[in-house]
PDB file of C-alpha atoms in Angstrom:
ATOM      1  CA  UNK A   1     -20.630 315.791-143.592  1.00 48.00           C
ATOM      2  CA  UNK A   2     -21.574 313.964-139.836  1.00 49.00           C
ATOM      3  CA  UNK A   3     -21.906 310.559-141.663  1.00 48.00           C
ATOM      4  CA  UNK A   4     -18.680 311.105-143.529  1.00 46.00           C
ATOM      5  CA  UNK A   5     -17.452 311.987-139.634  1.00 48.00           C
ATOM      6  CA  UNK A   6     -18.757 309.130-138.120  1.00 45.00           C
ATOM      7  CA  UNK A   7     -18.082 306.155-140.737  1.00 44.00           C
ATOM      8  CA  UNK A   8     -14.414 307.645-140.112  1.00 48.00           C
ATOM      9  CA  UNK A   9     -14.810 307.305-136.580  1.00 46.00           C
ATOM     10  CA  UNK A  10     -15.681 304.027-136.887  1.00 47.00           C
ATOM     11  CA  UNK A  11     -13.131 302.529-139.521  1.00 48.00           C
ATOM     12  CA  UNK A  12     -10.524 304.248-137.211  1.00 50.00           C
ATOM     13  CA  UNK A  13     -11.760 302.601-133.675  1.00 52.00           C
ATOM     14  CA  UNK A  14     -12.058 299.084-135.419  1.00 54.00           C
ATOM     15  CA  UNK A  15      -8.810 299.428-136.919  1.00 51.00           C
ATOM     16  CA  UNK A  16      -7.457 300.490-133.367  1.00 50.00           C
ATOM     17  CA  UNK A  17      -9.215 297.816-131.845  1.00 55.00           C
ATOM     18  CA  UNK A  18      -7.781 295.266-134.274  1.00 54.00           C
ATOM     19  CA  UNK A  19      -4.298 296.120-133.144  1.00 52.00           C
ATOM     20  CA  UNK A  20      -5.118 296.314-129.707  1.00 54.00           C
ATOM     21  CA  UNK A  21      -5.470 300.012-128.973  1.00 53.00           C
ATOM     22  CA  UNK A  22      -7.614 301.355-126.618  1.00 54.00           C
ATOM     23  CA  UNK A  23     -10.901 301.976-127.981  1.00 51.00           C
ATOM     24  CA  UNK A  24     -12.447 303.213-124.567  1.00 55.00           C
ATOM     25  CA  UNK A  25     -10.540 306.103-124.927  1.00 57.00           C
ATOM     26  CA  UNK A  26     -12.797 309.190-126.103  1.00 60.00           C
ATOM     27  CA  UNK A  27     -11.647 311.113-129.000  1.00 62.00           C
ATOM     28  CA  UNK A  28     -10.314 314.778-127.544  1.00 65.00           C
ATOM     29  CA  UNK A  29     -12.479 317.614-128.796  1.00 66.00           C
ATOM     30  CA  UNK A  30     -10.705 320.963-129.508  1.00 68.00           C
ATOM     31  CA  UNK A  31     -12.343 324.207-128.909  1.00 71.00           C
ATOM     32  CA  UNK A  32     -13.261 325.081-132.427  1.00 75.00           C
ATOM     33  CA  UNK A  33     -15.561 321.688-132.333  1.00 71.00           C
ATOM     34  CA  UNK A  34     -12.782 319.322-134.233  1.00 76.00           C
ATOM     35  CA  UNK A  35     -12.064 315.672-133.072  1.00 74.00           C
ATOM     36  CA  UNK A  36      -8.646 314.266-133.210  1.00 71.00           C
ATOM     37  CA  UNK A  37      -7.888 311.101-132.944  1.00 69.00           C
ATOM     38  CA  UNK A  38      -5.121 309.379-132.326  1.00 68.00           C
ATOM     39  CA  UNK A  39      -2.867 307.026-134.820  1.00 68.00           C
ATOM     40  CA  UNK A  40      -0.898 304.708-134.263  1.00 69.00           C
ATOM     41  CA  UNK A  41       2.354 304.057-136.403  1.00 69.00           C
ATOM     42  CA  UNK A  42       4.236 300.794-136.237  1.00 71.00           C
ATOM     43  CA  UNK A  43       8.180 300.781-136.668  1.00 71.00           C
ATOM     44  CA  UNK A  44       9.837 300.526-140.102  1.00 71.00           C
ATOM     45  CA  UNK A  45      10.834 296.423-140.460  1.00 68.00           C
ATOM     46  CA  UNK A  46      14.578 296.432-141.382  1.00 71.00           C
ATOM     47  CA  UNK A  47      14.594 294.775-144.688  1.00 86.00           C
ATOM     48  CA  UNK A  48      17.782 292.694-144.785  1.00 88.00           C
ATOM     49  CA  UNK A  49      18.476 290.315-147.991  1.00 88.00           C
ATOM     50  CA  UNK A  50      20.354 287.382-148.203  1.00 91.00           C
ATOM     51  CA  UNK A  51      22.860 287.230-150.500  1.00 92.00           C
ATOM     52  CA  UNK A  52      26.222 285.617-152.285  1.00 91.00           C
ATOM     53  CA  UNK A  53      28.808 287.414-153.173  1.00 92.00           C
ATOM     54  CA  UNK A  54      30.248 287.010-156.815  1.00 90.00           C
ATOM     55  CA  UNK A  55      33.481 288.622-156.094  1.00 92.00           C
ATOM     56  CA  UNK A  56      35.856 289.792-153.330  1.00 92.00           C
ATOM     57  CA  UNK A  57      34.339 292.947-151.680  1.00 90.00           C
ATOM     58  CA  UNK A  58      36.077 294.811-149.499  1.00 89.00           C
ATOM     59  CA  UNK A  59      35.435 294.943-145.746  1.00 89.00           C
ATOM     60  CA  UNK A  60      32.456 292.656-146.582  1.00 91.00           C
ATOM     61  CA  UNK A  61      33.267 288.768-147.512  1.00 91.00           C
ATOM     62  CA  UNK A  62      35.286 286.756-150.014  1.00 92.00           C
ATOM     63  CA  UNK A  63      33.826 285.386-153.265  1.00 89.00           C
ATOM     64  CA  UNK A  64      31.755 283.112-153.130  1.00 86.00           C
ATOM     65  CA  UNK A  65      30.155 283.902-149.101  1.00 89.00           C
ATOM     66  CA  UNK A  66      26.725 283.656-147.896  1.00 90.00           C
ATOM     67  CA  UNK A  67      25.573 287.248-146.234  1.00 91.00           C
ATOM     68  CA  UNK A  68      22.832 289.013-144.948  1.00 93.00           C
ATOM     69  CA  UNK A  69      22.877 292.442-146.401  1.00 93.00           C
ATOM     70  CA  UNK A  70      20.909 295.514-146.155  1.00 92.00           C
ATOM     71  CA  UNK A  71      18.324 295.726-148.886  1.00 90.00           C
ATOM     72  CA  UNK A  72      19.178 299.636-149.905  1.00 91.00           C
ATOM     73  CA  UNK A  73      23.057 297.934-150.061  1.00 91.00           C
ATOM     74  CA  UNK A  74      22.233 295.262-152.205  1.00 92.00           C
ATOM     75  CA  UNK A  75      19.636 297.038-154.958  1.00 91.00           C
ATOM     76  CA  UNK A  76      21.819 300.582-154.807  1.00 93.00           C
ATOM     77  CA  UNK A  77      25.463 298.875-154.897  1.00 92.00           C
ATOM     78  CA  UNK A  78      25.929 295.272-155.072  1.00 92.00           C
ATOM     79  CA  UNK A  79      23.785 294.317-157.990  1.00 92.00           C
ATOM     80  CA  UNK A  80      24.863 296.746-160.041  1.00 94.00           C
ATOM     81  CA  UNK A  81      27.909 296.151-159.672  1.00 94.00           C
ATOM     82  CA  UNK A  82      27.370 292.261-160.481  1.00 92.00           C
ATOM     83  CA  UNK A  83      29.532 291.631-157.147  1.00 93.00           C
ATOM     84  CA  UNK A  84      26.680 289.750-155.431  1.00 93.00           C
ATOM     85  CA  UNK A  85      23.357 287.928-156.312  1.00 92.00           C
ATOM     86  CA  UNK A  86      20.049 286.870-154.215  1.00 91.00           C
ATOM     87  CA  UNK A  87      20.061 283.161-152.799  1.00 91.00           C
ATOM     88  CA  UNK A  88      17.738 280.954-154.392  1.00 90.00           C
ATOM     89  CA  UNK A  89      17.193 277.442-153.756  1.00 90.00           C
ATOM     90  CA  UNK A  90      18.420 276.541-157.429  1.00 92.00           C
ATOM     91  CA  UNK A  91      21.941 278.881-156.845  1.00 88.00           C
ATOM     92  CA  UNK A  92      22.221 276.575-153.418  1.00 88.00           C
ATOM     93  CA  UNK A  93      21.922 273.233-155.192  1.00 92.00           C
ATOM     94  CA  UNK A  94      24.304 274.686-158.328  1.00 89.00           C
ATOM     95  CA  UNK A  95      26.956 276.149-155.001  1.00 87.00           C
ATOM     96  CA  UNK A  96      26.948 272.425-153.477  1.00 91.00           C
ATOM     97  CA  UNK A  97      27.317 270.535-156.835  1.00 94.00           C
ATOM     98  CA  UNK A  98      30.617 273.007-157.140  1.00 90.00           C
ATOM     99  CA  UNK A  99      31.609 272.462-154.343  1.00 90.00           C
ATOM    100  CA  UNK A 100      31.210 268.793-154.560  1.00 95.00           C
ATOM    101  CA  UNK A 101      33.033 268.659-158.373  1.00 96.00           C
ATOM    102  CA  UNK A 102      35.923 271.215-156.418  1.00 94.00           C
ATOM    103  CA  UNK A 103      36.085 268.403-153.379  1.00 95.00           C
ATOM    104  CA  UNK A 104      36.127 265.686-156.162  1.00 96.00           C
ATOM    105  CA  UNK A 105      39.118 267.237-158.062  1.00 96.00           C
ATOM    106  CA  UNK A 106      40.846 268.202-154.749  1.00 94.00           C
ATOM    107  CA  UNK A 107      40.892 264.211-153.926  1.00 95.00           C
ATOM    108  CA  UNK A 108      42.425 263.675-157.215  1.00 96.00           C
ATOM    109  CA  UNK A 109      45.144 265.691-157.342  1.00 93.00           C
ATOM    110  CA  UNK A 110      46.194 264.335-153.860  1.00 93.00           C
ATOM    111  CA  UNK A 111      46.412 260.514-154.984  1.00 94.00           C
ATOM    112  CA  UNK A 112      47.675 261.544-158.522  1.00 92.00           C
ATOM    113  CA  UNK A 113      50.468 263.427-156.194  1.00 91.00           C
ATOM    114  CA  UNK A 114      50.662 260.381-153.982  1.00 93.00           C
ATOM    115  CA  UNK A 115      51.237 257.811-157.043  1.00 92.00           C
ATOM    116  CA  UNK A 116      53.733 260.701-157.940  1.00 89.00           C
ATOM    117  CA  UNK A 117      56.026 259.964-154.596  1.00 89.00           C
ATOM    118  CA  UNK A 118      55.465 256.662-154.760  1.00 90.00           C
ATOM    119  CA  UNK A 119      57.446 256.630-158.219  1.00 88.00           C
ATOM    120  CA  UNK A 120      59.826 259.025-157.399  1.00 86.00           C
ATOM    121  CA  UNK A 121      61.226 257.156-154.143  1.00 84.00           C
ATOM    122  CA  UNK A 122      61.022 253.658-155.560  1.00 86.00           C
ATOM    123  CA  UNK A 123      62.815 255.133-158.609  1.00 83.00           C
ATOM    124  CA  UNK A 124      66.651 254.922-156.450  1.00 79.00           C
ATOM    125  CA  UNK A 125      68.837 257.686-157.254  1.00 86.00           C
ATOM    126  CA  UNK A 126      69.215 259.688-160.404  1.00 88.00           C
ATOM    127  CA  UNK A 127      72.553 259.793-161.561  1.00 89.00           C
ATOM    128  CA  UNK A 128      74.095 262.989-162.499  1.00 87.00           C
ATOM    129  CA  UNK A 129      77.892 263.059-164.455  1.00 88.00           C
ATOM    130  CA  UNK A 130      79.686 266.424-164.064  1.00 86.00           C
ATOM    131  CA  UNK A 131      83.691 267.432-165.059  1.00 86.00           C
ATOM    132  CA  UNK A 132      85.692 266.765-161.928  1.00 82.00           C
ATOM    133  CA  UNK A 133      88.478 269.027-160.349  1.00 80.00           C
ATOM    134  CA  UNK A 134      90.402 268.019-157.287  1.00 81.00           C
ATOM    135  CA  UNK A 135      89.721 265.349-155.102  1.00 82.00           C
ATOM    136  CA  UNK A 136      85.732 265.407-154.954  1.00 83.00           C
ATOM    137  CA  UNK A 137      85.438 268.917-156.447  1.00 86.00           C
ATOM    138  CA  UNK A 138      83.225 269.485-159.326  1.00 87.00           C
ATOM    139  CA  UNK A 139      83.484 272.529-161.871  1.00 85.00           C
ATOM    140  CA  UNK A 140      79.815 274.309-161.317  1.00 84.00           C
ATOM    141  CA  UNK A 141      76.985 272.717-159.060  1.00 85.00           C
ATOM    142  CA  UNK A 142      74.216 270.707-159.678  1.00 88.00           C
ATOM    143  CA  UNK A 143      70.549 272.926-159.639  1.00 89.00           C
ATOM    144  CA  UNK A 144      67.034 271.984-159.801  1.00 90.00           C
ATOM    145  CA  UNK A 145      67.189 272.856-163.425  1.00 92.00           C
ATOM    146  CA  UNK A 146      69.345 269.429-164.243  1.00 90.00           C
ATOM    147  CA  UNK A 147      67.463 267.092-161.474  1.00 90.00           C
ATOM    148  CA  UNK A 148      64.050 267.958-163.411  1.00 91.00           C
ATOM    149  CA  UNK A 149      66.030 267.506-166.662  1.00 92.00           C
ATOM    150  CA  UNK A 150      66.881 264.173-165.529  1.00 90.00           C
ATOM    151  CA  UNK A 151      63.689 263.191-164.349  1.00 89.00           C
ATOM    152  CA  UNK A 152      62.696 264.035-167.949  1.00 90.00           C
ATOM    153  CA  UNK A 153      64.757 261.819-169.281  1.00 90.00           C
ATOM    154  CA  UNK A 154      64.555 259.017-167.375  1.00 88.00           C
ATOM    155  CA  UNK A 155      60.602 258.855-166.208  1.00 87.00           C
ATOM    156  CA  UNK A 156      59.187 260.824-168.926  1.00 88.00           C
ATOM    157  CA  UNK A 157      57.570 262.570-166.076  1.00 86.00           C
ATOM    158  CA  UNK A 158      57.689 266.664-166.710  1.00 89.00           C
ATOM    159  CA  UNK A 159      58.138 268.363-163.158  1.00 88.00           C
ATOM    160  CA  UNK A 160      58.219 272.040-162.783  1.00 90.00           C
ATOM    161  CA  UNK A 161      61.478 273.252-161.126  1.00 89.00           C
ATOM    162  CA  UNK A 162      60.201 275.360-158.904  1.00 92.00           C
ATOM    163  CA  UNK A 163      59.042 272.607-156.615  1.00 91.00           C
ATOM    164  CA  UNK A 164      62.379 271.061-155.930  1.00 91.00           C
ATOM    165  CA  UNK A 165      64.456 271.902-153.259  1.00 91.00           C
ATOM    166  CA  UNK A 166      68.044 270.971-153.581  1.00 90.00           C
ATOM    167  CA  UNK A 167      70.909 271.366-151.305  1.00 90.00           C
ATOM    168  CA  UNK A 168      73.960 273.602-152.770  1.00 89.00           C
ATOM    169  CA  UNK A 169      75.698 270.427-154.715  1.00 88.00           C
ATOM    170  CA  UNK A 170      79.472 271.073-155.337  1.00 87.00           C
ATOM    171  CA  UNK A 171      81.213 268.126-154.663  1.00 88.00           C
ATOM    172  CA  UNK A 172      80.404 264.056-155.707  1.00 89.00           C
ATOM    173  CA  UNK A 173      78.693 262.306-153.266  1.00 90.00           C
ATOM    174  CA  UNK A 174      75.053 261.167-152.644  1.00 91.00           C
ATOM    175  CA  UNK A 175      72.204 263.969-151.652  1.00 92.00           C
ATOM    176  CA  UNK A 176      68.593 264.477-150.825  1.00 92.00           C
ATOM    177  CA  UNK A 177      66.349 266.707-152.709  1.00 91.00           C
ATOM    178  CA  UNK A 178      62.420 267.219-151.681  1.00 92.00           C
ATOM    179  CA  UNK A 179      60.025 267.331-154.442  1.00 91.00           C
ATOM    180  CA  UNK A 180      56.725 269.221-153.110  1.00 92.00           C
ATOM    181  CA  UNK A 181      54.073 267.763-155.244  1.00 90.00           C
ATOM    182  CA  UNK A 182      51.115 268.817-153.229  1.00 90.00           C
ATOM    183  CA  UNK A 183      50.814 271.311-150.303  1.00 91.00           C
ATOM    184  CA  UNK A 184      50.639 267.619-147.866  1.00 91.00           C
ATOM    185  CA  UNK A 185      52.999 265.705-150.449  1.00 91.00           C
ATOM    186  CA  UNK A 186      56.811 265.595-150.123  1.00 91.00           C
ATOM    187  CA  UNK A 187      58.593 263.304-152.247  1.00 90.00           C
ATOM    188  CA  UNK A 188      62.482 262.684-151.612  1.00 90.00           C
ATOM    189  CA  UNK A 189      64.694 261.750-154.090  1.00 90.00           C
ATOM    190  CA  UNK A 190      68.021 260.496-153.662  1.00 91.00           C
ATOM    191  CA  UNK A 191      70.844 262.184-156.304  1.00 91.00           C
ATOM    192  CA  UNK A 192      74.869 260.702-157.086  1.00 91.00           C
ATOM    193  CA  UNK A 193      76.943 263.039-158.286  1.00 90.00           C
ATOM    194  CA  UNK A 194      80.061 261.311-160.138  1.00 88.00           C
ATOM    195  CA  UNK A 195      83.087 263.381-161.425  1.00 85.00           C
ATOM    196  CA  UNK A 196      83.684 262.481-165.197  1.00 79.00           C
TER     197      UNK A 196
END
């Protein structure tokens, strides 16, 4: 039993030592003839993991974010949930190649929107023929519906009508309507109005 004592006394002041206790100090003897000694505990390392998330979560990110997370948060609710995943370097290179292809098509829908402008203002005006009342007066108005109708017609070009912004048309005349093709692209187009 005193070797199985002192082969623990000496693991235990080696392993102190190593971690830079004091080794000078005696171990305390009780009054029933025990040793204690005394151990040292180091502090729990907070385990954080990085992550992206898959989806929108609230109070957290947006889809698609880079976070640090809690470990217990990711393994007990994120990924079972499938809302987020661990970064690897093979998930980084497949997130820049996306966002590369997204940049790419981004590009292209601004100069296809450009070309779109360019045709639309070098077109002159569309013409539109409505029943006449008095003086300039026409019977209805003109809407967006019969400017996209027209462009239809005459460009072969289809144009959604909820990008057009037209002035309240109720008499002949020549007006201005804005064509948002992009969120940075305005076309204007020039429209006559003649009474039949």
């Amino acid at each position: 039993m005193a070797s199985t004592a002192s082969t623990l006394s000496w693991s235990s002041s080696s392993w102190l030592q190593s971690f830079g206790g004091n080794v000078n100090e005696p171990p305390t003897k009780l009054s029933d003839g025990r040793t204690t000694f005394v151990i040292l505990a180091q502090k729990k390392a907070k385990r954080t993991r990085a992550i992206i998330l898959k989806e929108d979560v609230a109070e957290l990110g947006k889809k698609g974010e880079l976070l640090n997370v809690k470990a217990g948060f990711y393994r007990n609710y994120l990924h079972p949930t499938g809302k987020a995943q661990i970064v690897t370097s093979v998930l980084l290179k497949e997130m820049k190649i996306e966002e590369e292809r997204i940049e790419a098509e981004k590009k292209r829908v601004k100069e296809e929107a450009q070309q779109l402008a360019l045709i639309f203002e070098t077109v002159g005006a569309f013409k539109v023929k409505r029943k006449g009342g008095k003086g300039k007066q026409i019977f209805g108005s003109v809407t967006a519906q019969d400017l996209v109708d027209i462009i239809k017609a005459q460009l072969q070009r289809d144009v959604d009508k909820r990008i057009v912004s037209l002035p309240e048309i109720r008499e002949t005349g020549e007006y201005v309507a804005e064509l948002k093709l992009h969120p940075e692209i305005t076309a204007k187009v020039r429209v006559n109005v003649f009474a039949n």
